[in-house]
PDB file of C-alpha atoms in Angstrom:
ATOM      1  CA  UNK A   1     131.612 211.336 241.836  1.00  0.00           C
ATOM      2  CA  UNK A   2     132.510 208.848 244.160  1.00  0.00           C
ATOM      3  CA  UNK A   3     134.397 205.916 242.790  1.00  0.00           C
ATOM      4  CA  UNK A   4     134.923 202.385 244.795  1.00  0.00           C
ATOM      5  CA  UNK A   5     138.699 201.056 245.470  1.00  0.00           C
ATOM      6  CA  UNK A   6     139.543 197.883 246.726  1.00  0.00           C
ATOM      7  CA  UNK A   7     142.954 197.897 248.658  1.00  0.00           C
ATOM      8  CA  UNK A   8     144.529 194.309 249.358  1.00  0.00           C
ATOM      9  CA  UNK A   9     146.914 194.002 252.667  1.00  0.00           C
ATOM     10  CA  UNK A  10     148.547 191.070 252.873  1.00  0.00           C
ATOM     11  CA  UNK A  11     151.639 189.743 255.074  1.00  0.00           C
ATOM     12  CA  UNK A  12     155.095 189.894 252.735  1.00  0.00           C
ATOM     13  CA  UNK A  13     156.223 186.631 251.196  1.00  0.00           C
ATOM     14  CA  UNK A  14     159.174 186.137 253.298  1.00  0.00           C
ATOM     15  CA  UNK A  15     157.528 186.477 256.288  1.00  0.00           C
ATOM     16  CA  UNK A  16     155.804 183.491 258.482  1.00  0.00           C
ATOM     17  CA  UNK A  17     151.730 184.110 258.767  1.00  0.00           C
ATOM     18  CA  UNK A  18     150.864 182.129 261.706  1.00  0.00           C
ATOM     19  CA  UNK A  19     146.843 183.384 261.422  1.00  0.00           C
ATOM     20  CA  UNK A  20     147.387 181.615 258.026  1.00  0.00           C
ATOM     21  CA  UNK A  21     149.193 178.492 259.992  1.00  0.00           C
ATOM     22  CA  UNK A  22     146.181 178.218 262.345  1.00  0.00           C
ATOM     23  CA  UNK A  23     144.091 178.327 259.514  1.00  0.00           C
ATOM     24  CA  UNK A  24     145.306 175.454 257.255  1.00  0.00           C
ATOM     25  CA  UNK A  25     145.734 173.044 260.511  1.00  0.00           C
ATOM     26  CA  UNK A  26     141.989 173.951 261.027  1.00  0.00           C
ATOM     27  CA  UNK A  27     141.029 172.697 257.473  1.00  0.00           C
ATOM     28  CA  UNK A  28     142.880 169.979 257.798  1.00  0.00           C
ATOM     29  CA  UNK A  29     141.389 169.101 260.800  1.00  0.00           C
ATOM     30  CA  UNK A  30     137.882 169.485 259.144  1.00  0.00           C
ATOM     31  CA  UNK A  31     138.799 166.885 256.630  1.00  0.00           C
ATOM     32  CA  UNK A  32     139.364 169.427 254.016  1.00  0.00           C
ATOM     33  CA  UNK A  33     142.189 167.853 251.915  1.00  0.00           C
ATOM     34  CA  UNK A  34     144.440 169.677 249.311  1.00  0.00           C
ATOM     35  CA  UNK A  35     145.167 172.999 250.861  1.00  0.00           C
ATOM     36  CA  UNK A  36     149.142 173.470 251.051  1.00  0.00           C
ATOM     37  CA  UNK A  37     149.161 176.775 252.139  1.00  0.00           C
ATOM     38  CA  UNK A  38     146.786 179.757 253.460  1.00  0.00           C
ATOM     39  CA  UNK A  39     147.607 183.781 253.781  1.00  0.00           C
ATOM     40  CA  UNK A  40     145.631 185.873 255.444  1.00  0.00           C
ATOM     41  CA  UNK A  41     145.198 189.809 255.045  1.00  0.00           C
ATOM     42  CA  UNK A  42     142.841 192.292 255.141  1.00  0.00           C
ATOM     43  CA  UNK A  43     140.392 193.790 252.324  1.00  0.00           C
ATOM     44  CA  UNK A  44     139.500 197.060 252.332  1.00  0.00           C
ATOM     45  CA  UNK A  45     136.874 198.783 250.523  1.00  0.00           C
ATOM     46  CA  UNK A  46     137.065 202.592 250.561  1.00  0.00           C
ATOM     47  CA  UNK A  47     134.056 204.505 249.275  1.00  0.00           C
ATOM     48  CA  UNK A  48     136.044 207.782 247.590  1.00  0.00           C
ATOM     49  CA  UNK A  49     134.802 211.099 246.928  1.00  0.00           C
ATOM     50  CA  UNK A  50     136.798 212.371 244.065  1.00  0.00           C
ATOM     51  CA  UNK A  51     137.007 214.384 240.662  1.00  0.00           C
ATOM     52  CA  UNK A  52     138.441 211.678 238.573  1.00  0.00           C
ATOM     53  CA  UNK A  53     139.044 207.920 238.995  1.00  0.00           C
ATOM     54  CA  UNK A  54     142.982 209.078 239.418  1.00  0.00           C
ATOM     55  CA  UNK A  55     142.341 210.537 241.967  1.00  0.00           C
ATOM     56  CA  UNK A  56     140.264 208.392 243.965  1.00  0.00           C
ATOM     57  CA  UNK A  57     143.216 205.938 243.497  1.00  0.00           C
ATOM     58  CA  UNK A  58     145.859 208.663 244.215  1.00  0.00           C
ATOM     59  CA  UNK A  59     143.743 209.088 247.882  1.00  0.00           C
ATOM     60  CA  UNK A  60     143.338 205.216 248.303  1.00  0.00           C
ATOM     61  CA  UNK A  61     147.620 205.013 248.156  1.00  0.00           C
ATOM     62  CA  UNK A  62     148.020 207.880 250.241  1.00  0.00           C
ATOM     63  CA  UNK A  63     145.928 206.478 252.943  1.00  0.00           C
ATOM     64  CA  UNK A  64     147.434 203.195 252.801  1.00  0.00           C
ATOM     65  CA  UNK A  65     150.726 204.092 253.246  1.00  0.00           C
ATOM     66  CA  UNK A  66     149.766 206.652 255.690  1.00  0.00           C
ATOM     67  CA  UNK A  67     147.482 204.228 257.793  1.00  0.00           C
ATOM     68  CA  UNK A  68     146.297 200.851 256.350  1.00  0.00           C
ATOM     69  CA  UNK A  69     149.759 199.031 255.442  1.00  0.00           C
ATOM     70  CA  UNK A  70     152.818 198.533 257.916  1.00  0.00           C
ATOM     71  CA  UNK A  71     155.327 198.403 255.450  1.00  0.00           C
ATOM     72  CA  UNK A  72     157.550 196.655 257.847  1.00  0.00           C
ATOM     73  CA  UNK A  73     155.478 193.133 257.512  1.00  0.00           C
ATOM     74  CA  UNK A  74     152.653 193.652 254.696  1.00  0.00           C
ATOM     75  CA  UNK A  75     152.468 195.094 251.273  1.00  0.00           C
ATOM     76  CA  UNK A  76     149.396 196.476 249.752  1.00  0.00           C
ATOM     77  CA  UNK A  77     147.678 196.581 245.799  1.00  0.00           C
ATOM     78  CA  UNK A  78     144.962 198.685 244.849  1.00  0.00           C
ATOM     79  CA  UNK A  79     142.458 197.200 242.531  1.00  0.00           C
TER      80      UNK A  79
ATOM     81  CA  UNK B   1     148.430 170.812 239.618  1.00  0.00           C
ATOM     82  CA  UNK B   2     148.466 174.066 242.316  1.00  0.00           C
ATOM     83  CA  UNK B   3     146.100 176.204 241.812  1.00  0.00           C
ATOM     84  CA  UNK B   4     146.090 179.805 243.834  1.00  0.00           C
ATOM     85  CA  UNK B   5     142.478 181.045 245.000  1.00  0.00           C
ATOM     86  CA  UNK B   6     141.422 184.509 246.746  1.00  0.00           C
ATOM     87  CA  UNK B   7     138.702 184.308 248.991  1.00  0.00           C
ATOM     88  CA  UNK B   8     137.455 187.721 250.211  1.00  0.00           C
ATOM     89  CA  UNK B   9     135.134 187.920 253.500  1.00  0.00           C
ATOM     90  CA  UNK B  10     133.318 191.107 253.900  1.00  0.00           C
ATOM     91  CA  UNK B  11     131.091 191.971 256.716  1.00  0.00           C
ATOM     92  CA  UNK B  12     127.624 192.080 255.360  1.00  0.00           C
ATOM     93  CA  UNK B  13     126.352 194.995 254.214  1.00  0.00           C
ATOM     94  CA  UNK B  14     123.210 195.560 256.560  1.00  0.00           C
ATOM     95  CA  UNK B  15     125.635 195.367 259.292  1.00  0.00           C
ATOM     96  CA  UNK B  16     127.827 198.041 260.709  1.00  0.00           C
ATOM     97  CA  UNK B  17     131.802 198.093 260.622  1.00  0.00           C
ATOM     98  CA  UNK B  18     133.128 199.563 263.434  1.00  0.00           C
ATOM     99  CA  UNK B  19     136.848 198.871 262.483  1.00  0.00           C
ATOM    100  CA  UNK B  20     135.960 200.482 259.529  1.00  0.00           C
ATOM    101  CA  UNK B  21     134.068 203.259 261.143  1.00  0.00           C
ATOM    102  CA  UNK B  22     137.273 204.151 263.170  1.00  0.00           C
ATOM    103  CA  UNK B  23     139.723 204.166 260.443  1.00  0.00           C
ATOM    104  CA  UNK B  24     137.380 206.620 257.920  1.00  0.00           C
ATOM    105  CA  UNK B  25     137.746 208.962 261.527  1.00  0.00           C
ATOM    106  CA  UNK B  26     141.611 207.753 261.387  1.00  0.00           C
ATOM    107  CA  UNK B  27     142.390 208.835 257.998  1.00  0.00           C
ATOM    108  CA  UNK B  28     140.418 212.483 258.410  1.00  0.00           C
ATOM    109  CA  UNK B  29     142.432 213.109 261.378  1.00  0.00           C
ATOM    110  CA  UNK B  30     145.254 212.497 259.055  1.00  0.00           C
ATOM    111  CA  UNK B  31     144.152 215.225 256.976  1.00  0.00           C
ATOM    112  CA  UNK B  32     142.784 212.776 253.863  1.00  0.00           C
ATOM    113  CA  UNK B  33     139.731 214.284 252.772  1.00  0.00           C
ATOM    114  CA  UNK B  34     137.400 212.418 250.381  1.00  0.00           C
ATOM    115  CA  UNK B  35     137.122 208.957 252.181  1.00  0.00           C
ATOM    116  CA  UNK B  36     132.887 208.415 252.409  1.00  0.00           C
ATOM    117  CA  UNK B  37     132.463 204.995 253.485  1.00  0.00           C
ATOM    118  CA  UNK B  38     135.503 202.405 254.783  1.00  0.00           C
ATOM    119  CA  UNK B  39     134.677 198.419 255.164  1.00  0.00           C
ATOM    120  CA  UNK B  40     137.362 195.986 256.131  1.00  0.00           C
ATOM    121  CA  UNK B  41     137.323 192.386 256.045  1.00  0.00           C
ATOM    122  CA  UNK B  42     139.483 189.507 255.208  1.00  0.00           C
ATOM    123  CA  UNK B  43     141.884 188.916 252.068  1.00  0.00           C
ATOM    124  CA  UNK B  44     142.307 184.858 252.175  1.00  0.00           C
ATOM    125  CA  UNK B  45     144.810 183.365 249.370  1.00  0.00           C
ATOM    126  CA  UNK B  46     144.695 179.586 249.272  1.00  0.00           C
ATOM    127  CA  UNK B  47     147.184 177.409 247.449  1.00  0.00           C
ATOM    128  CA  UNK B  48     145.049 174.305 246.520  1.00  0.00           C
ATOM    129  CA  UNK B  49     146.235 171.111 244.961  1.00  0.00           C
ATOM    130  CA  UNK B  50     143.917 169.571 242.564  1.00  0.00           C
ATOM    131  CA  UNK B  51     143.289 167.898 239.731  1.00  0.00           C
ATOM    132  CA  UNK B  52     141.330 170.718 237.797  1.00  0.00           C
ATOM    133  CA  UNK B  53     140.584 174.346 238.248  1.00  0.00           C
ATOM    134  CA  UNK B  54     136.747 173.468 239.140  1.00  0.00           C
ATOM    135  CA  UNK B  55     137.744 170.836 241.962  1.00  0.00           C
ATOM    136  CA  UNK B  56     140.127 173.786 243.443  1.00  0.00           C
ATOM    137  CA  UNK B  57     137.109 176.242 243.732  1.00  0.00           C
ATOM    138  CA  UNK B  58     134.926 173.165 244.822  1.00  0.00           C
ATOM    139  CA  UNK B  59     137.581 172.846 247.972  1.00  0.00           C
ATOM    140  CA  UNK B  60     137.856 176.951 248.530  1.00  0.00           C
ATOM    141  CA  UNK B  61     133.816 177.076 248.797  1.00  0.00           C
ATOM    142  CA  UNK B  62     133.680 174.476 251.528  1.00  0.00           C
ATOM    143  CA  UNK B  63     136.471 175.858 253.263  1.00  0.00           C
ATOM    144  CA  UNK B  64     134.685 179.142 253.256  1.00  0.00           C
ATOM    145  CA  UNK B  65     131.563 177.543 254.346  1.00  0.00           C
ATOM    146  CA  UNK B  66     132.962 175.315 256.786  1.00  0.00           C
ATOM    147  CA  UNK B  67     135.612 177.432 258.411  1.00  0.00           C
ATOM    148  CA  UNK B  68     136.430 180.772 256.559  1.00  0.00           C
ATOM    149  CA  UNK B  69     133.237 183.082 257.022  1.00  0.00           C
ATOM    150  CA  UNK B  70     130.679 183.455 259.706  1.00  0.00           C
ATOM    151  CA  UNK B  71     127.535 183.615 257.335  1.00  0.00           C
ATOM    152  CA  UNK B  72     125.644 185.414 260.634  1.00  0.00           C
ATOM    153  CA  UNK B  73     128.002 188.467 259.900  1.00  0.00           C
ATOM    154  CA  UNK B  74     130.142 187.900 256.727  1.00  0.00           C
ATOM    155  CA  UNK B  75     129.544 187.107 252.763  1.00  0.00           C
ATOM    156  CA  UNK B  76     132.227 185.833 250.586  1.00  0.00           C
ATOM    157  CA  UNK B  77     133.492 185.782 247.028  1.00  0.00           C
ATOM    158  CA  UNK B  78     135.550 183.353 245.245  1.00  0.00           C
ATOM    159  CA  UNK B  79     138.237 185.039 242.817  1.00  0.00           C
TER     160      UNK B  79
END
């Protein structure tokens, strides 16, 4: 069956985002008022061929540790 | 109050992915079997100060509209 996983990738918390940065002066610059702060990572969908939903997820967290996530400056969550 | 909202941009789905297209042939060279189909797009958290849930959403959509998504070559969704 194949079974759809969301992955999240997002920059850790104690590091700066400056994509984010850009992003909120841009709003602000648009008028947009109220936004105090703006992350910015990737969503990925993955479209898995597997026996069971466990592992469709067990292949989704192999493949982002093995390629989607640099551990060094983002973490990742499979939904 | 601060309210936290995810905004996910995906490229549409008529439309090829080809940063998706090269990491489905990324993770078979890596020997992960199973992957069908890989999208990627962007994860957007947004810390919004408002006075209610509904106004927080109200400022996420416009910022989506206004700044966040090309609607030519992206859809979003409002978690």
């Amino acid at each position: 069956m194949t079974y759809t996983v969301e992955i999240k990738v997002m920059p850790l918390k104690e590091l700066l985002d400056p994509q984010g940065k850009a992003v909120m002066s841009g709003l602000s610059s648009l008028g947009l008022k109220g936004v105090e702060d703006v992350r910015i990572g990737k969503n990925i969908t993955l479209q898995i061929e597997a026996d069971s939903e466990e592992n469709a997820r067990r292949i989704a967290e192999e493949a982002s540790k093995k390629l989607l996530a640099n551990p060094v400056m983002e973490y990742f969550e499979i939904n």
